[in-house]
XYZ file of C-alpha atoms in Angstrom:
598
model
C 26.056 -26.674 4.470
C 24.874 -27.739 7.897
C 21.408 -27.886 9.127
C 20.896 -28.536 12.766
C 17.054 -27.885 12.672
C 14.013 -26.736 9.920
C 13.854 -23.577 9.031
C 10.115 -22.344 10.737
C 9.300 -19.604 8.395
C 6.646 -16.547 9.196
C 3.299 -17.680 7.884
C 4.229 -21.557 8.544
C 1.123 -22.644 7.231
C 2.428 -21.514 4.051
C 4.644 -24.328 3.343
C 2.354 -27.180 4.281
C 1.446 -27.777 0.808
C 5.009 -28.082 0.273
C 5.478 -30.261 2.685
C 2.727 -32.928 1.853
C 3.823 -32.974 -1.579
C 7.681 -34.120 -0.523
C 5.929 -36.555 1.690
C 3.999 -38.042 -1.255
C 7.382 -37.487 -3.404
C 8.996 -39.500 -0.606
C 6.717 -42.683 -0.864
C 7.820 -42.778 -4.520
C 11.368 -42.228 -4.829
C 13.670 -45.045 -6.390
C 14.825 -48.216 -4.065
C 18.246 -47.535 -2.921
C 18.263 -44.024 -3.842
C 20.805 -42.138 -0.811
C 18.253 -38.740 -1.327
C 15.135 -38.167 0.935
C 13.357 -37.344 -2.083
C 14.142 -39.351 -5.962
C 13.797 -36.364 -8.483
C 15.706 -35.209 -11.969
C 19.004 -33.985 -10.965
C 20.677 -30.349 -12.992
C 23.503 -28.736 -12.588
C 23.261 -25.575 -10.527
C 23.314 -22.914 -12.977
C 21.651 -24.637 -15.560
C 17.822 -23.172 -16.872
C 15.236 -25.772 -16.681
C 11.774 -25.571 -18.848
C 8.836 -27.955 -17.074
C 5.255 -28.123 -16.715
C 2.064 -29.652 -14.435
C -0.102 -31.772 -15.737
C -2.266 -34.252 -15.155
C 0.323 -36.622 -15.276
C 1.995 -35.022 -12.621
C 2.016 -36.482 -9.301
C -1.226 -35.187 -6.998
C -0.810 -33.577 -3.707
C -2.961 -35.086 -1.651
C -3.501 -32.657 0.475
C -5.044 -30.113 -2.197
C -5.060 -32.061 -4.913
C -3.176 -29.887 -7.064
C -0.169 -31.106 -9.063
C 3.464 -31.118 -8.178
C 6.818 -31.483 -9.226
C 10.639 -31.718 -7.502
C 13.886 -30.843 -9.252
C 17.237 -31.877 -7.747
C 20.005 -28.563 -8.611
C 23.570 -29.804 -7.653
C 26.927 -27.852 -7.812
C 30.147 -28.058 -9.050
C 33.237 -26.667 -8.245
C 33.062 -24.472 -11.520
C 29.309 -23.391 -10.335
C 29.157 -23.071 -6.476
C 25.876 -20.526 -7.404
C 22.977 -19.864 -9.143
C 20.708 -17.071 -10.036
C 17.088 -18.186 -11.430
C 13.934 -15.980 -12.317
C 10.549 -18.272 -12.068
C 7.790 -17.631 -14.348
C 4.647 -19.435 -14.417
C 1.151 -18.711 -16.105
C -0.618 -20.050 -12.256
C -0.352 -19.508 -8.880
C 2.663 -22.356 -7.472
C 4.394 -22.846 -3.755
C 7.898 -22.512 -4.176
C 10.474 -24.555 -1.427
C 13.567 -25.170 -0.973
C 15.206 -27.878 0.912
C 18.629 -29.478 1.739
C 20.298 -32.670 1.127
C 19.033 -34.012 4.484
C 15.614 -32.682 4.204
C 15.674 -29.082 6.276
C 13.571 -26.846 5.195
C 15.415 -23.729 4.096
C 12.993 -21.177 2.904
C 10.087 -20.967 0.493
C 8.428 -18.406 -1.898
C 4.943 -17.981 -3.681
C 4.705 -16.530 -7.044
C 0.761 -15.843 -8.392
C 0.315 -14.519 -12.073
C -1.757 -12.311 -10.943
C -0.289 -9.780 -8.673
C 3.422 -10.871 -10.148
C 5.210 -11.806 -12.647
C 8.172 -13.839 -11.228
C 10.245 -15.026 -8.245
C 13.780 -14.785 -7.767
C 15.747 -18.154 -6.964
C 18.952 -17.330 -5.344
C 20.625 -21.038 -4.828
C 24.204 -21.878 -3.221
C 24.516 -25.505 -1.995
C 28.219 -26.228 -1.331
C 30.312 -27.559 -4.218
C 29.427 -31.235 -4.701
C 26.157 -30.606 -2.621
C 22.856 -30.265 -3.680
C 19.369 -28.220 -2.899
C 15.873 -29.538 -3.999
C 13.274 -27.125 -5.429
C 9.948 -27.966 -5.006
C 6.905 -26.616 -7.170
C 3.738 -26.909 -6.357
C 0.290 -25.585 -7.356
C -1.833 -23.978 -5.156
C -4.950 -25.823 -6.481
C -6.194 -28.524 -8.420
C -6.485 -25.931 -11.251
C -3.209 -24.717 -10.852
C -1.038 -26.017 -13.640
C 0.681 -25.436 -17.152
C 4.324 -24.660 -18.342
C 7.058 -23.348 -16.078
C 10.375 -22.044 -16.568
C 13.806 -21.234 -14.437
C 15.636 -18.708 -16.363
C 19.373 -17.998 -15.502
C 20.310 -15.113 -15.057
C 23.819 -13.350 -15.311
C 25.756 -13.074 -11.758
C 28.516 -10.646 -11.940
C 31.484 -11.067 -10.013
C 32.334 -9.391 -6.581
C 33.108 -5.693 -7.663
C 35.476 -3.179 -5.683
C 33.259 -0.646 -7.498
C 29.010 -0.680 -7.807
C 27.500 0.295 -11.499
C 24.041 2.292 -11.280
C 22.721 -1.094 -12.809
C 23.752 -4.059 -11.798
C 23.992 -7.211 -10.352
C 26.232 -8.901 -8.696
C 26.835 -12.336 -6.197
C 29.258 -11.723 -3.151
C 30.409 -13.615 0.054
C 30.749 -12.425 3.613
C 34.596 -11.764 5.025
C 35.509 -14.810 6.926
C 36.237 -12.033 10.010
C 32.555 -10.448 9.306
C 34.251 -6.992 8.512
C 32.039 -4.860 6.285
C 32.090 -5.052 2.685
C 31.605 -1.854 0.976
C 30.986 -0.626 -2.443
C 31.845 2.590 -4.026
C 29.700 4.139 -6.247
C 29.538 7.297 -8.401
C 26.181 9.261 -9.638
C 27.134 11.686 -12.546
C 23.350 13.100 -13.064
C 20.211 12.964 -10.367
C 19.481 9.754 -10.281
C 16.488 6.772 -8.431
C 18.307 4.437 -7.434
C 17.324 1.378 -5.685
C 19.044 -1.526 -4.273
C 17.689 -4.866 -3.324
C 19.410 -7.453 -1.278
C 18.748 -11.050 -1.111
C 20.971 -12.486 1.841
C 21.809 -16.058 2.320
C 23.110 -15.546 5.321
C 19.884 -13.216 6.666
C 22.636 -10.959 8.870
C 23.828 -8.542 6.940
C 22.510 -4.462 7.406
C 22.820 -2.458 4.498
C 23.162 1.641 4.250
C 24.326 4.076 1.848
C 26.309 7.097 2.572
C 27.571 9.937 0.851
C 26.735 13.663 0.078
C 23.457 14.789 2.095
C 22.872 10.855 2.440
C 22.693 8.573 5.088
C 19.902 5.755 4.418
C 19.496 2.497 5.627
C 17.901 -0.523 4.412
C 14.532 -1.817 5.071
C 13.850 -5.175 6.216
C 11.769 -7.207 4.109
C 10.312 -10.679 4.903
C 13.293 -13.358 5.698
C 16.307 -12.262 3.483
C 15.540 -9.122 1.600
C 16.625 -5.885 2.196
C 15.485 -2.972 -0.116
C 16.677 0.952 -0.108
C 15.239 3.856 -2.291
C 17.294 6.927 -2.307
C 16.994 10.043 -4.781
C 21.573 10.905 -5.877
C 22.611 14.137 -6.413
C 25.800 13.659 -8.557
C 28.664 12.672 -6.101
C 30.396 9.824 -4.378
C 28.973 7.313 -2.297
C 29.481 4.229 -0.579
C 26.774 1.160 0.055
C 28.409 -0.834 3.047
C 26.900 -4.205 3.982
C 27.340 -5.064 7.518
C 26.882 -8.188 8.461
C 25.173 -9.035 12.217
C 23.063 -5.602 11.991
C 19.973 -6.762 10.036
C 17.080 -4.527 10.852
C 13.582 -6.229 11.882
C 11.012 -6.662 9.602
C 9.012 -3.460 9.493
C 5.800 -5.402 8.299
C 5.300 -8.418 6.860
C 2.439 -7.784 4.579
C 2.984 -3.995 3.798
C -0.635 -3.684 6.091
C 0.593 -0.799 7.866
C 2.480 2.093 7.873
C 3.645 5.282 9.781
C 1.234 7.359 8.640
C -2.545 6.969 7.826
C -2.644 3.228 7.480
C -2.177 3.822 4.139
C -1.975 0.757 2.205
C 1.366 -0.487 0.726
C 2.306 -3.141 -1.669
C 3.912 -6.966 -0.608
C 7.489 -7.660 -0.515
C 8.795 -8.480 -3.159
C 8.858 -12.704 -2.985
C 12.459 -14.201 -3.117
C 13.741 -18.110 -2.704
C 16.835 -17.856 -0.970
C 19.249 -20.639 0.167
C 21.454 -20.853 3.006
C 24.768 -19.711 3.110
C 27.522 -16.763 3.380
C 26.683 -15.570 -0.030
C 24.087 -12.578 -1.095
C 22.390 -11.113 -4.188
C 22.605 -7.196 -5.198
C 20.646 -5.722 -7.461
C 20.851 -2.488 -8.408
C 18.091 -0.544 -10.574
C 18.012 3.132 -11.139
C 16.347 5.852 -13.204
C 17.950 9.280 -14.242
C 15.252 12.155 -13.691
C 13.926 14.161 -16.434
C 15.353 17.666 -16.702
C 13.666 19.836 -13.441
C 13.144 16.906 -11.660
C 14.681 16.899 -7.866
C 13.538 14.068 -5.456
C 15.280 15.267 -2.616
C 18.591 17.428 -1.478
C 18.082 20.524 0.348
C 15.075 23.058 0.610
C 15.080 26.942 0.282
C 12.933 29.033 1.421
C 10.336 30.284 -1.050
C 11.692 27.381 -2.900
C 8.511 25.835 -5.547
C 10.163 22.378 -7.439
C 9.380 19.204 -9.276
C 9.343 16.093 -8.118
C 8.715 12.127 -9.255
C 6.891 9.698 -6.830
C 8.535 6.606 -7.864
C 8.454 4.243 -4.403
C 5.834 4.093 -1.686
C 8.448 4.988 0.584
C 8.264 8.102 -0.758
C 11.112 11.229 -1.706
C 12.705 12.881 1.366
C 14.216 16.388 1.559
C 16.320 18.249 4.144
C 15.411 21.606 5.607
C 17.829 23.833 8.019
C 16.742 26.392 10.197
C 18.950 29.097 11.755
C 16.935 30.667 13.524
C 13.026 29.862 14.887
C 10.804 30.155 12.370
C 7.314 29.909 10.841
C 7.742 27.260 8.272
C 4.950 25.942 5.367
C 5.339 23.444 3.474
C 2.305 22.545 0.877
C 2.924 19.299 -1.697
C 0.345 19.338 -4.441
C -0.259 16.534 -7.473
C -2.587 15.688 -10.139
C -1.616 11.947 -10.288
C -2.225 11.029 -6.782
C -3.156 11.578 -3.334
C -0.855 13.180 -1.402
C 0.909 13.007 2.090
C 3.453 15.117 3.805
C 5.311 14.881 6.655
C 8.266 16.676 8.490
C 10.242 15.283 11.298
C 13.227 16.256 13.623
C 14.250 16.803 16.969
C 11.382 15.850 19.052
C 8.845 16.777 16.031
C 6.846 14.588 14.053
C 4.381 16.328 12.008
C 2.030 14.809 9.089
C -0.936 15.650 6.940
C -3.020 13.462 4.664
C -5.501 15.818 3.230
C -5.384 19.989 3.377
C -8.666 21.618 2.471
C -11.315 20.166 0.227
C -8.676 18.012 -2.193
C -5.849 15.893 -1.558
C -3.204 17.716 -1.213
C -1.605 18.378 2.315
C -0.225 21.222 3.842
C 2.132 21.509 7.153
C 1.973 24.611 9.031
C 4.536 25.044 12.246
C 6.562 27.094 14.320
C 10.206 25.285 14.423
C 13.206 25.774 16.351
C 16.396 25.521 14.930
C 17.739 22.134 13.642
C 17.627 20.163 10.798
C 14.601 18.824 9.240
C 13.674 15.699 6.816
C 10.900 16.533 4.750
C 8.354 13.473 3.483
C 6.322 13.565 0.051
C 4.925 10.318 0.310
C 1.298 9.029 -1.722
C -1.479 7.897 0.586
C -1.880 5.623 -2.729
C -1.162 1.772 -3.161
C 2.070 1.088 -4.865
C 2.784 0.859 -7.947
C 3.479 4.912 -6.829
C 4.105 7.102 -10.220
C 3.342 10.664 -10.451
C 4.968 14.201 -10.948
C 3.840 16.473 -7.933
C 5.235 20.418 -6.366
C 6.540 20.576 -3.157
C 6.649 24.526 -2.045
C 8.147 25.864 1.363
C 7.470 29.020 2.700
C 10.322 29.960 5.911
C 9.394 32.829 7.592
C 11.569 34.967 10.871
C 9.317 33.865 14.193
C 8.933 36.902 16.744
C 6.403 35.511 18.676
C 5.163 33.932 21.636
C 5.059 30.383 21.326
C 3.559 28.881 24.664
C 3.039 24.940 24.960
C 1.656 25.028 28.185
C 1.134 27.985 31.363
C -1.295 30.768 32.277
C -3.504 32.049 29.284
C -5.843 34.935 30.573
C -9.300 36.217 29.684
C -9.193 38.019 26.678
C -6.093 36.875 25.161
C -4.445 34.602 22.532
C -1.749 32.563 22.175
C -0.058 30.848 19.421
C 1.276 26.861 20.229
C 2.506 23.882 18.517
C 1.474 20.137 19.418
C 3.717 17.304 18.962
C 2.440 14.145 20.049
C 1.430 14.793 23.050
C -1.496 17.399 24.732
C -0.635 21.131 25.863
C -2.618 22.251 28.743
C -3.299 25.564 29.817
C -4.578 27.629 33.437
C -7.223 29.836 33.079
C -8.531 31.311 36.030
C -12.106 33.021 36.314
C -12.375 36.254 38.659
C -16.230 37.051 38.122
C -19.275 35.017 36.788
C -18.532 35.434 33.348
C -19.532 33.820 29.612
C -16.735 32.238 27.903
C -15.942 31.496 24.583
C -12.589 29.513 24.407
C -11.608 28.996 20.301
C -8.948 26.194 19.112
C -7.681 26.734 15.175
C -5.301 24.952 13.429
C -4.159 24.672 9.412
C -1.968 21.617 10.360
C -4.365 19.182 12.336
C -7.383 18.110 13.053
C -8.304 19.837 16.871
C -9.890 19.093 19.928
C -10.003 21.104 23.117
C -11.287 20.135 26.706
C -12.295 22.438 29.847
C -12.356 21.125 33.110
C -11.807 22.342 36.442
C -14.733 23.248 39.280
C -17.127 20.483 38.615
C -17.169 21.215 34.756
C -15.604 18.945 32.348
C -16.535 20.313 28.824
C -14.974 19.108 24.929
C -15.176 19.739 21.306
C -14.080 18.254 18.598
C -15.548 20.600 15.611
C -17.591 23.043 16.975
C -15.424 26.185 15.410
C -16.287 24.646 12.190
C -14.179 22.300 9.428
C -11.768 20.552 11.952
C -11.384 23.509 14.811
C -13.011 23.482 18.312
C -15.003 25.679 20.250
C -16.385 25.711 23.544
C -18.875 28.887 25.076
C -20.165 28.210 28.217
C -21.305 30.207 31.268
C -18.398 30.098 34.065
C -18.425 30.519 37.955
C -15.164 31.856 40.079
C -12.421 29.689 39.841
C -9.441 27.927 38.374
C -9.936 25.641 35.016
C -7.322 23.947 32.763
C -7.776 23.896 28.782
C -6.171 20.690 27.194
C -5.297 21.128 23.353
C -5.726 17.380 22.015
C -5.955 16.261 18.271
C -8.340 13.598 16.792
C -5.282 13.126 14.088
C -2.167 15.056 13.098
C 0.628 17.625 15.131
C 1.587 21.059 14.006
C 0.894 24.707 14.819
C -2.592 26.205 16.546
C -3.991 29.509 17.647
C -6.079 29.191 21.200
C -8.023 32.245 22.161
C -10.225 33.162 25.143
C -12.921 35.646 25.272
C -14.774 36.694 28.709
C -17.176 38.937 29.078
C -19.427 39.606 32.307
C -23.104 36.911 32.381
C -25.519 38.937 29.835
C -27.986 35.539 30.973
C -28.854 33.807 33.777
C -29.115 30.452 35.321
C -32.106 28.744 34.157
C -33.782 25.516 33.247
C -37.347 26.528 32.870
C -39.838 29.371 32.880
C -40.574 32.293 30.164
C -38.305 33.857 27.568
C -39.157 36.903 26.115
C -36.775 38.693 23.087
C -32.937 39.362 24.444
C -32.825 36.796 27.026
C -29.990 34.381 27.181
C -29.992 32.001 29.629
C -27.796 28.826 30.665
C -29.759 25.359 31.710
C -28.353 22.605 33.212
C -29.669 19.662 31.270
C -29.489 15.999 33.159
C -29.161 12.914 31.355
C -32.906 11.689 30.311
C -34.321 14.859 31.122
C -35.193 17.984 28.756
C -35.382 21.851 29.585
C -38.740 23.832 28.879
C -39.391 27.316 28.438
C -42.334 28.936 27.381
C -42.649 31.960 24.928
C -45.643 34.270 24.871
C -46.147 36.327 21.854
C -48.599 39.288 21.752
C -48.445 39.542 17.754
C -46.907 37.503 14.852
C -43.211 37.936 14.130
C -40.036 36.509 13.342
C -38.618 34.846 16.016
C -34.578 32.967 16.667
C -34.089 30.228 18.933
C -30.642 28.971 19.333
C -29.284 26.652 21.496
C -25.571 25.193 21.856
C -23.429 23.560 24.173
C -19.447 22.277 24.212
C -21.104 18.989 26.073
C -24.487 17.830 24.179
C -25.328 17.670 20.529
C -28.279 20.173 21.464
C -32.260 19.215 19.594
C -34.994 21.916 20.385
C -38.666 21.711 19.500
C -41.223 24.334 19.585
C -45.164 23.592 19.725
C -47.549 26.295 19.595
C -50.926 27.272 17.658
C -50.897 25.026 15.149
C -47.541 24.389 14.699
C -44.551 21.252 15.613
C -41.133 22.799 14.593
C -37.870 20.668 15.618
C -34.222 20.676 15.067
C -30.761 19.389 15.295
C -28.191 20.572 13.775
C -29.492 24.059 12.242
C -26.885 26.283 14.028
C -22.785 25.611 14.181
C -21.501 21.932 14.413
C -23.771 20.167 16.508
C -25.685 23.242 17.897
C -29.545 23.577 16.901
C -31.781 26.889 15.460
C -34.774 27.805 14.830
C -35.656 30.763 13.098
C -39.530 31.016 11.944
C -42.105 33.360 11.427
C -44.733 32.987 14.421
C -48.450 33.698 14.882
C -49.682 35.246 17.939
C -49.738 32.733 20.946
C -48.030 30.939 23.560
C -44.933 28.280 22.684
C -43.208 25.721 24.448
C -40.147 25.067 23.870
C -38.419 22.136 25.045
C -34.322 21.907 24.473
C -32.565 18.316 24.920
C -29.560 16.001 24.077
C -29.902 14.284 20.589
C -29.096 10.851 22.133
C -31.750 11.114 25.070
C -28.556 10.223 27.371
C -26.595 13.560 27.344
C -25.547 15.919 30.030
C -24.233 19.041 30.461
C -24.701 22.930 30.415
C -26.755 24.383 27.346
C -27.064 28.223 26.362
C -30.170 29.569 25.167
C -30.776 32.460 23.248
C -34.101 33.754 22.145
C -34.270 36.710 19.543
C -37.302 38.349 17.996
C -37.785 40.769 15.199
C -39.936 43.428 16.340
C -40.073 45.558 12.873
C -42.368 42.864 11.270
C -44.864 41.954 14.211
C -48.491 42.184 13.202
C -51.177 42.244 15.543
């Protein structure tokens, strides 16, 4: 092989270490030795059993102990496939004859068991492994176990691995395989070459491989019984997806590392193939019917996909329920991406849509770290849609629509003939809502004011033109938006007396409070509320011998006060929460007449 330059990995400061230690190596090695580094020479393929100690030569950069193993091949053994196991936490890197860096590995006890070596220095070459300890406590026995390489096959086994070597004209190399029973299969890839693509095709199946770190590819699929094929393209790697399994598509949810491999340079790769044959009633993917309730395994973090097809537009729910871990759901297609952590008070999830024809891949997916193992139910309801769906236009006074966000805000024209009080209500199974009004000099929002995660928004309205915006705080899928008008019961008001019945609307300004006063001629029961789409609303009352306050008595972030009242005259002041808040409040005073005592 032929190195024109070191290899600068992700993470370079990982291989520092690594690289001190061959620099202390170098000061020691043998007079006249040819190598960069003087170090026990094997024959690639052959298992080696080591240890640090303190006799060990120090890195001085760490302190921690070291050790350098020379693996050479033969013409008989171009290859070599090694599993490291060691009871601490070592640095693991590989380098060539002329001292390149080629690629390096960690392995820690801890969070893993082993590393795979995948070696190929050229026949009569040679490749020098490196271990070092990641601390001056880091030492004990080590071992590099060979392992089996199979042959190049014209036909892949459900369990197996096997070494092959990219066409000389880069065609594809592709490998049939047959599933008799529904099978987990999963395929991982280490690629000397770090080129190759890999995807697997075949009945309801088209998958390709995830990118993982520097030269690992991994694919989980759930097999009906069939034919397929696994085709490994070389020049279509796909990027790296993450590099520390920190983030994901949906919910941040945390995911495990990659899977640590040591992989040499060359036109050579690694397949393993590992699968699982499902318990009787299992099914971890293949189509969905509707009214359909079955049984499914978690066994990946990347979760068990299904496909759904839809003649005609319909109402479609989906719910995925489990006793072994938290759930998450998603269903994407044509211009839809819908997802949903947790549905109601557990941790299930449930999507809820209107969906036009097409072809859908439904998600069950754990919001839990991996290791992922768990049985769960994955129901779909599919229902004929005869509605009105609307995504945007004209919605009128005293009407209701039904509309589906994907990504992106719907906005809606409502226009105002009359002063009028308006209630303006945003519900939604699938998502978490939020709804704006603006227009006129108003510029109202709510996040949960309809109670759970739905919006509302009442407010007094002049003449005019407004526009509703349907937003989302997290998640897509289907809503209801409805808009009740009726003609001002109140007026405009942001002091002076209240007396039982009134409703009126104050303008509060930042800083500022509104004050009312409230006479009574004989004790009673008496109902202050006050709410508003723009301020988290506080009220206090002070009167004979009383100091009543509060926040959050009424819906959301609205405020009530409902108390039994001696005779006398009240003030009562309404404000924001923060001190800072703006915008229009509604006041409502009620008073039960039945029980007033003179």
């Amino acid at each position: 092989m032929t190195h024109s330059a070191p290899r600068l990995l992700n993470g370079t400061a990982r291989w520092l270490p690594a690289l001190t230690a061959l620099a202390v190596a170098s000061g020691c090695a043998t007079t006249g030795s040819d190598r960069f580094v003087d170090a026990p020479q094997l024959v690639s393929g052959e298992g080696l059993q080591s240890e640090l100690n303190t006799a060990s030569p120090a890195n001085l950069n760490n302190g921690a102990r070291y050790s350098a193993h020379w693996f050479c091949a033969t013409d008989a053994e171009p290859r070599a496939f090694y599993r490291f196991q060691a009871p601490f936490a070592a640095e693991l890197t590989l380098f060539n004859e002329q001292g390149w860096l080629i690629d390096q590995a960690s392995v820690d006890p801890a969070t893993s068991e082993s590393v795979n070596i995948l070696m190929g220095p050229d026949a009569g070459q040679c490749s020098l492994l490196v271990v070092n300890g990641v601390s001056d406590e880091a030492y004990g026995p080590y071992r590099l176990i060979d392992q089996p390489i199979a042959g190049r096959s014209d036909t892949l086994s459900a369990d197996q691995s096997l070494v092959g070597s990219l066409a000389s004209d880069n065609s594809p190399t592709r490998y049939p395989l047959s599933i008799d029973s529904p099978t987990q299969i999963s395929f991982t890839l280490n690629d000397a070459s770090r080129s190759l693509g890999m995807l697997l095709t075949g009945p309801a199946v088209n998958t390709e491989a995830t990118a993982c770190g520097d030269s690992t590819l991994t694919l989980d699929a759930y097999l009906e019984p069939g034919e397929y094929e696994l085709v490994l393209q070389p020049g279509r790697r796909p990027t790296s997806e993450f590099e520390t399994y920190s983030e994901y598509d949906y919910y941040d949810a945390e995911l495990p590392l990659c899977a640590d491999a040591l992989v040499d340079e060359g036109q050579f790769y690694q397949l393993d193939t590992a699968s699982t044959t499902l318990p009787d009633g299992i099914r971890n993917g293949g189509l969905l019917d509707a009214g359909e309730t079955l049984t499914g395994l978690m066994l990946s973090a990347e979760g068990n996909r299904y496909t759904l097809e839809l003649e005609h537009p319909s109402e479609v729910v989906v719910s995925l329920a489990s006793e072994d871990f938290d759930t998450m759901l998603s269903i994407t297609g044509d211009d839809v991406q819908l997802d949903n952590d947790d549905y109601g008070a557990g941790t299930d999830s449930q999507l809820s849509s209107i969906l036009m024809p097409g072809t859908y891949t439904v998600t069950a997916l754990s919001y839990d770290s991996y290791p992922v193992d768990g049985i769960y139910t994955l129901n779909t309801q599919v229902t004929p849609f005869e509605g009105d769906l609307r995504n945007s236009g004209i919605i009128a006074p005293n009407s209701s629509l039904i509309g589906m966000r994907a990504d992106y805000d719907n906005d809606y024209s409502l226009t105002i003939e009359e002063p009028s009080e308006v209630s303006i209500a945003l519900n939604s199974a699938s998502f978490d809502t939020t709804l704006a009004l603006s227009g006129n000099g108003v510029n109202f929002s709510d996040d949960d004011g309809g109670g759970d995660t739905n919006s509302l928004i009442t407010t007094l309205l002049q003449p005019g033109t407004y526009t509703l915006t349907v937003g989302a705080y997290s998640g897509n899928g289907l809503y209801d938006l409805t808009v009740n008008s009726s003609a001002v019961e109140g007026e405009m008001m942001n002091s002076g007396d209240l007396r039982a019945g009134d409703i009126v609307y104050g303008d509060l300004e930042a800083g500022s409070s509104l004050t009312y006063t409230i006479r009574l001629d004989a004790a009673r029961t008496v109902t202050i509320d006050a709410s508003s789409s723009a301020v988290d609303t506080l009220i206090s009352l002070v009167g004979p011998g009383l100091s009543l306050e509060n926040d959050d008595g009424g819906d959301g972030t609205n405020s009530r006060l409902e108390e039994y009242l001696p005779a006398g005259t009240y003030t009562l002041d309404v404000r924001g929460y923060s001190g800072s808040e703006s915008g229009q409040i509604r006041v409502e005073v009620q008073m039960d007449l039945s029980d007033a005592q003179s």
